Coordinates of C-alpha atoms in Angstrom, one line a residue:
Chain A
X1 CA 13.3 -44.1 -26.3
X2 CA 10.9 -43.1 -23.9
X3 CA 9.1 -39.2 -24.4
X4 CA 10.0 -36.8 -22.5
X5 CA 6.9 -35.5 -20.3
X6 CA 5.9 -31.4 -20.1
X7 CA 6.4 -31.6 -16.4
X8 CA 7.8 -29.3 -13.9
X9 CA 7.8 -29.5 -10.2
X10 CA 6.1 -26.2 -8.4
X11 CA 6.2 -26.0 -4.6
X12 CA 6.6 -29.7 -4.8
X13 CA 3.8 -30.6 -6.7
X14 CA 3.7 -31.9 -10.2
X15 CA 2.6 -29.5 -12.7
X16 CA 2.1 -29.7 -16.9
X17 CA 3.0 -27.2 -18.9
X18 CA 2.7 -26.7 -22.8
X19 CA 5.9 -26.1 -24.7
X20 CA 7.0 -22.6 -25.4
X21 CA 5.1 -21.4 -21.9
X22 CA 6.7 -19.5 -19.3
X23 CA 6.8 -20.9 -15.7
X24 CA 4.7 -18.2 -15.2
X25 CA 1.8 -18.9 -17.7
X26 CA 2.4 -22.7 -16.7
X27 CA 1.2 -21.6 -13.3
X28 CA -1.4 -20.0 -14.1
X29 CA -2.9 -22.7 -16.5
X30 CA -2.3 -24.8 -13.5
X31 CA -4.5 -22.8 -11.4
X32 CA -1.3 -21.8 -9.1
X33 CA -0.9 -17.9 -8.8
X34 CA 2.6 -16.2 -8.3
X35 CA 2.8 -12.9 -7.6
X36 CA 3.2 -10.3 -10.5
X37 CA 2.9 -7.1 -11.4
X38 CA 4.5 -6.1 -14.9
X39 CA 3.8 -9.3 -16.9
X40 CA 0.4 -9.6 -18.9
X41 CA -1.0 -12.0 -20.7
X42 CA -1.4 -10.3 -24.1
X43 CA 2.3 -8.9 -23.8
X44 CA 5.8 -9.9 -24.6
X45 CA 7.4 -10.6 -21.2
X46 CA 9.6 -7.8 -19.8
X47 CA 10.9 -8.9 -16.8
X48 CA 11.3 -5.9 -14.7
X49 CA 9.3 -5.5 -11.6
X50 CA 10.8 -9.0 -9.9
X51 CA 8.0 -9.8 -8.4
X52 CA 7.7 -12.7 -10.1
X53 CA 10.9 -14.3 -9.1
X54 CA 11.2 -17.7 -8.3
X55 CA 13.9 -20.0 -7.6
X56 CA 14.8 -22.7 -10.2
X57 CA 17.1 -25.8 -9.7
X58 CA 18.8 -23.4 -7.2
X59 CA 19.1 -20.1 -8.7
X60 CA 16.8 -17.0 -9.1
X61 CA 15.0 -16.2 -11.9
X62 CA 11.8 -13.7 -13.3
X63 CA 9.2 -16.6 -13.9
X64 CA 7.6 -14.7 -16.4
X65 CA 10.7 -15.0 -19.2
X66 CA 12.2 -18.4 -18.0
X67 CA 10.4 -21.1 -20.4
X68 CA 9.3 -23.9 -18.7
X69 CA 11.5 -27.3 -19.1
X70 CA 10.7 -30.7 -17.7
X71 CA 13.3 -31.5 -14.7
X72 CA 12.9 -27.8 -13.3
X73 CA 12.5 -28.1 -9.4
X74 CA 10.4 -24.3 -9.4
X75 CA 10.0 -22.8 -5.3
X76 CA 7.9 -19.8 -5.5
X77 CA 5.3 -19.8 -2.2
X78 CA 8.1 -19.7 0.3
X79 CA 8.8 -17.2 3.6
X80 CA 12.1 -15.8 2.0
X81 CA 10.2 -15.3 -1.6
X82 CA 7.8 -13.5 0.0
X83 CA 9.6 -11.5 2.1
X84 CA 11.8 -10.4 -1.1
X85 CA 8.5 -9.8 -2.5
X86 CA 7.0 -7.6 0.0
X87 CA 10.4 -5.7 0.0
X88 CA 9.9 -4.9 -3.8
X89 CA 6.3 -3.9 -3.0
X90 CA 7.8 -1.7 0.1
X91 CA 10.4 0.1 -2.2
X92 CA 7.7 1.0 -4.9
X93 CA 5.5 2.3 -2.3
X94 CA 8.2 4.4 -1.1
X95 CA 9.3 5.7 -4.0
X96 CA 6.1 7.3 -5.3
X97 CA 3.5 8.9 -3.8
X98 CA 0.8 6.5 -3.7
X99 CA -1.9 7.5 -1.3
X100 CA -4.7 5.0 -1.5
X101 CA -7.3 7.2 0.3
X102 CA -7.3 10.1 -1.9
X103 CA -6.8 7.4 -5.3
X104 CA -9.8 6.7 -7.9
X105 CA -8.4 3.6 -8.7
X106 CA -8.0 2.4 -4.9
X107 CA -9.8 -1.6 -4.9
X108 CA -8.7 -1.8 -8.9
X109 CA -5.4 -1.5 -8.1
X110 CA -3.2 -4.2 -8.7
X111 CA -0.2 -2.6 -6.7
X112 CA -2.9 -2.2 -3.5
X113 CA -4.0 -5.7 -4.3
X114 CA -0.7 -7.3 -4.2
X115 CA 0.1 -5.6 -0.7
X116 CA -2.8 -6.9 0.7
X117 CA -2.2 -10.4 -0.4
X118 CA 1.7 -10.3 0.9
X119 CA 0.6 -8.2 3.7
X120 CA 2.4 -5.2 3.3
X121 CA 2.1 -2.9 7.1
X122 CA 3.7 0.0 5.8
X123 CA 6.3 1.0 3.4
X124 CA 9.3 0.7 5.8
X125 CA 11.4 2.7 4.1
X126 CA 11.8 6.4 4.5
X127 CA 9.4 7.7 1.5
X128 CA 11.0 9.9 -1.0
X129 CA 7.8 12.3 -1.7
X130 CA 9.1 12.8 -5.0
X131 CA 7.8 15.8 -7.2
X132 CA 6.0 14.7 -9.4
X133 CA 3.8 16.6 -12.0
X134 CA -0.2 15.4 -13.4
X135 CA -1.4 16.1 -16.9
X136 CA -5.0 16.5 -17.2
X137 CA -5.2 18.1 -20.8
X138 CA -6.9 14.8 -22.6
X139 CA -10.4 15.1 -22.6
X140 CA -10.7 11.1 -21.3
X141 CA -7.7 10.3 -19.1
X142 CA -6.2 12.0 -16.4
X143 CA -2.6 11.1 -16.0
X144 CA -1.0 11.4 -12.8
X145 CA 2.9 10.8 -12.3
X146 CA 2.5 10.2 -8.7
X147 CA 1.4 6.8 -9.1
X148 CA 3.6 5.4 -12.0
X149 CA 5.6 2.3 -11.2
X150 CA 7.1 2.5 -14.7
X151 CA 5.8 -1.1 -15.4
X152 CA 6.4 -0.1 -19.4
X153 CA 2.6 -1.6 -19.9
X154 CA 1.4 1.6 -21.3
X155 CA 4.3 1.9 -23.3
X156 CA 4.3 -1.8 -24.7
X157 CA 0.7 -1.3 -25.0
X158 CA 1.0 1.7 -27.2
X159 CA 3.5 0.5 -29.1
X160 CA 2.7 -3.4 -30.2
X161 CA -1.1 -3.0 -29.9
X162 CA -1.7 0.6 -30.7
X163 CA 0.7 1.6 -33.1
X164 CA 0.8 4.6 -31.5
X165 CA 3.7 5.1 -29.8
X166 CA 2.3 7.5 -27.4
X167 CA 4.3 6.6 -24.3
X168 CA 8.6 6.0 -23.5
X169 CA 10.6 5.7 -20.2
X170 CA 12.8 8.7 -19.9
X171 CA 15.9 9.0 -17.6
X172 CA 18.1 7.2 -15.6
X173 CA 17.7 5.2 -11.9
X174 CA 15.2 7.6 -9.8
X175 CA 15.1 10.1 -12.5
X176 CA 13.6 7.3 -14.3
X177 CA 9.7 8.6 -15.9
X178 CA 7.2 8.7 -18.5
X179 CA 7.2 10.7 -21.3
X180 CA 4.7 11.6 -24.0
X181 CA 4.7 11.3 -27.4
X182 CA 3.5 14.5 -28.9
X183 CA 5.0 18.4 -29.5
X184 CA 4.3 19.9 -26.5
X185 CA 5.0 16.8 -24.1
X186 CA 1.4 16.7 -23.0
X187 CA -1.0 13.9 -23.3
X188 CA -4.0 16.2 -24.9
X189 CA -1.9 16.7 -27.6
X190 CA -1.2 13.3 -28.6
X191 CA -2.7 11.0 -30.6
X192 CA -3.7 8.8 -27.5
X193 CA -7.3 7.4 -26.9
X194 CA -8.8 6.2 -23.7
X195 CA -10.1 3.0 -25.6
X196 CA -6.7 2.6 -26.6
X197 CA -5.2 -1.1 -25.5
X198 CA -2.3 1.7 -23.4
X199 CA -5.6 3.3 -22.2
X200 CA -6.6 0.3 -20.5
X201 CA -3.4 -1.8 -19.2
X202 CA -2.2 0.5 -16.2
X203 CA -2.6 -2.0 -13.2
X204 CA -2.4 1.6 -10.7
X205 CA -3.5 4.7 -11.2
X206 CA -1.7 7.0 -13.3
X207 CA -3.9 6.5 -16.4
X208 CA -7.5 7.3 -15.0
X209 CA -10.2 7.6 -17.0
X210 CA -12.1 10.7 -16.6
X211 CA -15.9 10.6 -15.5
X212 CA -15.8 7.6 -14.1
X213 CA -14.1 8.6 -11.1
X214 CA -16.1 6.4 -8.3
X215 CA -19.1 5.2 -10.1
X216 CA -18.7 1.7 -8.3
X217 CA -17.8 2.6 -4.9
X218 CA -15.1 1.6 -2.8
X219 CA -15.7 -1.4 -1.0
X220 CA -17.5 -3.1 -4.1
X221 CA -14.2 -2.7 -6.2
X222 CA -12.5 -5.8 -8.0
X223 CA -9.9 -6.5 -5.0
X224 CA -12.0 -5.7 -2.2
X225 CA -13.6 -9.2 -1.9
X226 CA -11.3 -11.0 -4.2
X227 CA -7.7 -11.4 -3.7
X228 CA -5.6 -10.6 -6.7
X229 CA -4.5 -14.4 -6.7
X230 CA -8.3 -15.3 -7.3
X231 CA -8.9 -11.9 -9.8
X232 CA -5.4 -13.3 -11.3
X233 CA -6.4 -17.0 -12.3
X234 CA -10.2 -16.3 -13.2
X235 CA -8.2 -13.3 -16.4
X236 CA -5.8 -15.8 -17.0
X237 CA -8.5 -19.1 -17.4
X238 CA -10.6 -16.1 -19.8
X239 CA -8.1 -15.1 -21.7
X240 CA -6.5 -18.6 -22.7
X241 CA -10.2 -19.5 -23.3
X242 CA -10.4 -16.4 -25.8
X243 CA -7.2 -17.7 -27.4
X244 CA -8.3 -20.6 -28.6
Chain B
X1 CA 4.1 -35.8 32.7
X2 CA 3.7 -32.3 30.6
X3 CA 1.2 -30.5 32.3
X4 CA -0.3 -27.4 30.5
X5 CA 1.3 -24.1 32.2
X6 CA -1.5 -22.7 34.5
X7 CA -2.9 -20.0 33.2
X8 CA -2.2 -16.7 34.3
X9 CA -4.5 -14.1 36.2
X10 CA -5.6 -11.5 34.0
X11 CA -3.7 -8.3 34.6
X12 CA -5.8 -4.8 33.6
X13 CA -3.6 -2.7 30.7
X14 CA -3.0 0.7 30.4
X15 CA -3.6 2.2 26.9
X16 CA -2.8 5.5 25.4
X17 CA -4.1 7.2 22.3
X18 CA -2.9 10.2 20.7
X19 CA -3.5 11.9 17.4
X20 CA -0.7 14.1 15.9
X21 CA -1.7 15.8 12.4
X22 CA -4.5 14.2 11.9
X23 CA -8.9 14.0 11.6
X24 CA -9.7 12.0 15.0
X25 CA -11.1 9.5 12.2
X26 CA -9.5 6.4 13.7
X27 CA -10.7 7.4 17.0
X28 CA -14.2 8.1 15.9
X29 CA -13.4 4.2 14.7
X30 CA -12.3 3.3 18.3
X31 CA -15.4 4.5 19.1
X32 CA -17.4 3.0 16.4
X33 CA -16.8 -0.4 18.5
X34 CA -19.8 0.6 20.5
X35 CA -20.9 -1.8 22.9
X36 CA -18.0 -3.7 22.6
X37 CA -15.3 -0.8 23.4
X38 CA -17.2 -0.9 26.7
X39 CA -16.4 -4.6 27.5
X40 CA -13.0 -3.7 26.4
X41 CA -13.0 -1.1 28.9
X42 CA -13.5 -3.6 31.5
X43 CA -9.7 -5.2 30.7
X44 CA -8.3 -1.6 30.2
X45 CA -7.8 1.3 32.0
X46 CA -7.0 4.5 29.4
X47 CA -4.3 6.9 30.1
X48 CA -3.7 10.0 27.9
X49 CA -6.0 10.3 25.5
X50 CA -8.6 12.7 23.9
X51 CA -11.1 10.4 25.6
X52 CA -10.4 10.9 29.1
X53 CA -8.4 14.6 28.4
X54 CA -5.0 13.6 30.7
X55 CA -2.3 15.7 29.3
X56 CA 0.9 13.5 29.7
X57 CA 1.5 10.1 28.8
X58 CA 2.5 8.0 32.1
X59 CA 4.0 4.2 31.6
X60 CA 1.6 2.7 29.7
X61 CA 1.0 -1.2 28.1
X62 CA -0.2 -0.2 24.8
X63 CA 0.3 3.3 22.8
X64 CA -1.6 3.7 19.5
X65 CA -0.7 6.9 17.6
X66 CA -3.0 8.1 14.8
X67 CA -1.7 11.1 12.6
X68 CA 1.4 12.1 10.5
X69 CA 4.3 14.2 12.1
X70 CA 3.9 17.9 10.7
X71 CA 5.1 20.0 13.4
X72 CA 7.4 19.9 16.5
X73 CA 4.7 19.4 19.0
X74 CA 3.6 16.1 17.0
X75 CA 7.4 15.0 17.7
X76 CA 7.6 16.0 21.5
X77 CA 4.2 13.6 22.0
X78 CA 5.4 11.1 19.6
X79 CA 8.8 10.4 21.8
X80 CA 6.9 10.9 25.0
X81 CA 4.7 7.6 23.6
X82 CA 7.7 5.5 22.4
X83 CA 8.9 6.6 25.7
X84 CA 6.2 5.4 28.3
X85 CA 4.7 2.8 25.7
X86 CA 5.8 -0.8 25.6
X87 CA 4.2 -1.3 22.2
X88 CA 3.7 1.6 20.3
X89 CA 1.0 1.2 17.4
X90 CA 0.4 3.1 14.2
X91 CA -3.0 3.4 13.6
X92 CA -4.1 4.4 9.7
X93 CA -2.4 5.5 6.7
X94 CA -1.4 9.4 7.9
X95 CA 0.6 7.6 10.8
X96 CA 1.7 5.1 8.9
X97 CA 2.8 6.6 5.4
X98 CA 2.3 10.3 6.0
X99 CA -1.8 9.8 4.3
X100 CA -3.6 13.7 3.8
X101 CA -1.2 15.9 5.5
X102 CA 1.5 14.2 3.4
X103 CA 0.2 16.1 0.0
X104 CA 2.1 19.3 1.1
X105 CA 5.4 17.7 0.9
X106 CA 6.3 17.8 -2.7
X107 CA 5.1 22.0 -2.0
X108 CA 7.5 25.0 -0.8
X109 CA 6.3 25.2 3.0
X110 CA 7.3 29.2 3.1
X111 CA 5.1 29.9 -0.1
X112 CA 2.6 27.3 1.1
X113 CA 2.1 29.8 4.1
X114 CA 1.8 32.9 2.7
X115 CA -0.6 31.5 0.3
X116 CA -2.7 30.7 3.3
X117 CA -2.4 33.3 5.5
X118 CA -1.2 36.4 4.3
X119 CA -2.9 36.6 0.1
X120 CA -6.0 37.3 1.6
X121 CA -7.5 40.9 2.0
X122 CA -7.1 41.3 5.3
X123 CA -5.5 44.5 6.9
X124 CA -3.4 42.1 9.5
X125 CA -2.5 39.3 7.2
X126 CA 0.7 37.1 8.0
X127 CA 1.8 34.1 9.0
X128 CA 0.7 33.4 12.7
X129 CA 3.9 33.9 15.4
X130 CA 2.6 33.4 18.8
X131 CA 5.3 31.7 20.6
X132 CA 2.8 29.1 21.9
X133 CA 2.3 27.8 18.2
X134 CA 4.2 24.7 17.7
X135 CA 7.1 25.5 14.7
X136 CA 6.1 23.6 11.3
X137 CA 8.4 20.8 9.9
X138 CA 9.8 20.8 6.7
X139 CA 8.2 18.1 5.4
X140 CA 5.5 15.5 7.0
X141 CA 6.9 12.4 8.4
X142 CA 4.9 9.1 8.8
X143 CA 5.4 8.0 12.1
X144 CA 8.1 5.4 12.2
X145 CA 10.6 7.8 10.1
X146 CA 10.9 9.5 13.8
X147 CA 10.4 6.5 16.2
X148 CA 10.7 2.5 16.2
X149 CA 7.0 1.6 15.9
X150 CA 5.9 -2.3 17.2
X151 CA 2.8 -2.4 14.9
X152 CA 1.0 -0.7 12.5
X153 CA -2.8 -1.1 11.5
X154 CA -3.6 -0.3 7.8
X155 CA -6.8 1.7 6.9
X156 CA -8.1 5.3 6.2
X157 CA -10.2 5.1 8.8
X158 CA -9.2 1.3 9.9
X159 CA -12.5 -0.3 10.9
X160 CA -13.7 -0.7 14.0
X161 CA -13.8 -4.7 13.7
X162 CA -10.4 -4.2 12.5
X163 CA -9.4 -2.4 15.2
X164 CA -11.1 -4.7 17.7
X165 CA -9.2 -7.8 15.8
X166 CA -6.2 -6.2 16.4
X167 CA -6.6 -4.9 20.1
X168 CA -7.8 -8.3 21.1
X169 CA -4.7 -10.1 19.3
X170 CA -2.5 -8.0 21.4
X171 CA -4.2 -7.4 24.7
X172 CA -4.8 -11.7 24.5
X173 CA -0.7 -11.9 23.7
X174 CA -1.1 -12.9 20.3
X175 CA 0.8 -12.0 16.9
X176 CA -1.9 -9.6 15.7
X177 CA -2.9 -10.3 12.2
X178 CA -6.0 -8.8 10.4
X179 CA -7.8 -11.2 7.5
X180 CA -8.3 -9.9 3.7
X181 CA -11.6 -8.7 4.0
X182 CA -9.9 -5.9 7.2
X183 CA -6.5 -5.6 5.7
X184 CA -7.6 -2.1 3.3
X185 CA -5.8 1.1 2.5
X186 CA -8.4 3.2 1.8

């Protein structure tokens, strides 16, 4: 009986993959970037931004939790893919108040990033200007509402890596937002550091570490030369290198 | 057999430029194209704008808007460009997503007011009534939340070689696209 080879077909070319990786850690390793926003390497997979979805043997699916399997037929860099994709990024824009100009974090941001590289105009919906509160009673980290896309990362961070525990979603649909672990619901009073692993992980800006502010100046900032799809593969080739 | 279509004379366009609540910062860009806004100059004749100071917008080729929506003035000149404008442009992130002026919204505009204008001491404090002052809106509108919009251009200020990318894109009859390195939000 002949073996079985690790090989899936991406945007019709021939890619390996190791068993037990995702279709989106296959890509990756085969230096083929798809869009992404609240997988990580050093997490479990979670699945929820769907910006990640690809179609597979006909049918949808978040590449970052479907495992790759030999005789998948994977489509990810196509116009209707990224048009869904740009729509995600459009409705997260929308429903927070992320105003790049006046943001430390603008050129780090991985939510900026990925609307440059799909080439996001404007936010096309009507924006909701939600209320939205800041918390600047830790001495490191400034955290500011505004800007959360509820990606869980902090929380998965705090949780698996820290032990912590310092951060939880709260709420239902657009009610949906962070809350902190400690008695007086602010993040001074927790047991949260900024060299934390949750301290580190927010890909926009509503964990910002304090006095750092614009040290490296826009315009010299990790996205502004790079595309994310470049930033994206060189992390991914470091880390897997770290792992072995 | 299929001969090339022969090309057509180059007509001169009529451009308008307007800024509703906003710095002038993506005009000062406009005019950051220096030499080369004067050789566009040669293809385009301007019609309202703060450059040549005509009050009314007449039919024009291109509009570019800079600037949120805050008040009801902002929304007469806005309509009066998506009326005379074939293609109406949104020029920079207060235009396009409601940018600086935009911060106020999440904010009580009555108590926003009196905080400004009448906790001061001052025997004549209050909030400023002259009939000629444009009304404040409720909240601050990016610009296609009031009007269809044909373009936008990203950027707080977009940069003058964006702007010039874009322009010539349009003004040549292309789809105008800007490359990563001009595409920026901040």
């Amino acid at each position: 009986m002949s073996e079985i080879l690790a090989q899936l077909m991406l945007d019709g070319h021939k890619i390996a993959f190791e068993p037990g990786q995702t279709i989106l850690q296959a890509a990756l390793a085969a230096g083929v970037y798809i869009p992404h926003l609240c997988a990580h390497p050093e997490f479990e997979p979670h699945g929820s931004c769907k910006l990640c979805t690809v179609v597979v043997n006909g049918r949808n699916g978040s590449a970052c939790t479907i495992k790759a399997m030999p005789g998948q037929d994977v489509l990810s860099d196509t116009p209707e893919l990224n048009l869904r994709r740009r729509t995600l990024l459009q409705m997260l824009f929308a429903e927070g108040n992320h105003f790049c100009p006046g943001c430390e974090k603008s050129g780090n941001c991985q939510l900026q990033a990925l609307a440059y590289d799909l080439e996001m105009f404007d936010p096309h919906f009507a924006q909701f200007f939600p209320a939205r509160e800041a918390d600047g009673t830790h001495p490191e980290a400034f955290l500011d509402f505004n800007r959360c896309i509820m990606c869980e990362l902090c929380v998965r961070a705090s949780r698996d890596v820290d032990g912590k525990n310092v951060f939880a979603l709260a709420g239902r649909g657009r009610d949906t937002h962070i809350i902190v672990n400690s008695p007086s619901g602010k993040l001074g009073d927790s047991t949260f550091s900024i060299h934390d692993k949750a301290g580190q992980v927010c890909p926009v800006g509503a964990i910002l570490p304090k006095e750092v502010g614009f040290v490296r100046p826009i315009g010299e900032r990790l996205y502004d030369h790079d595309t994310i799809a470049e930033v994206a593969l060189r992390e991914d080739a470091t880390w897997r290198e770290g792992e072995k | 057999m299929n001969a090339p279509f022969p090309p057509r004379a180059k007509k001169r366009l009529k451009i308008a430029t307007a800024t509703l609540g906003g710095c002038f910062g993506c005009h000062m860009s406009l005019l950051d194209m220096d030499e080369r806004f004067l050789e566009r100059a040669k293809l385009v004749d301007f019609d309202r704008s703060p450059l040549t100071d005509i009050k009314h917008c007449g039919p024009c080729d291109i509009g570019l808007i800079e600037g949120a929506v805050c008040n009801a003035e902002n929304v007469h000149v806005l309509r009066e460009f998506r009326a005379h404008c074939r293609t109406l442009v949104a020029v920079g992130a207060c235009a396009i997503n409601g940018g600086l002026p935009a911060q106020r919204n999440p904010l009580d505009l009555g108590g926003l007011m009196r905080k400004v204008y009448c906790d001061r001491v001052d025997e004549t404090a209050q909030i400023p009534d002259d009939p000629e002052l444009p009304l404040m809106l409720d909240k601050v509108y990016p610009i296609h939340e009031i009007v269809r919009i044909d373009y936008l251009i990203p950027g707080c200020p977009p940069s003058a070689d964006a702007l010039w990318k874009f322009l010539t894109d349009l003004i040549e009859g292309r789809t105008p696209r800007l490359d990563y390195a001009h595409f920026r939000f901040d």
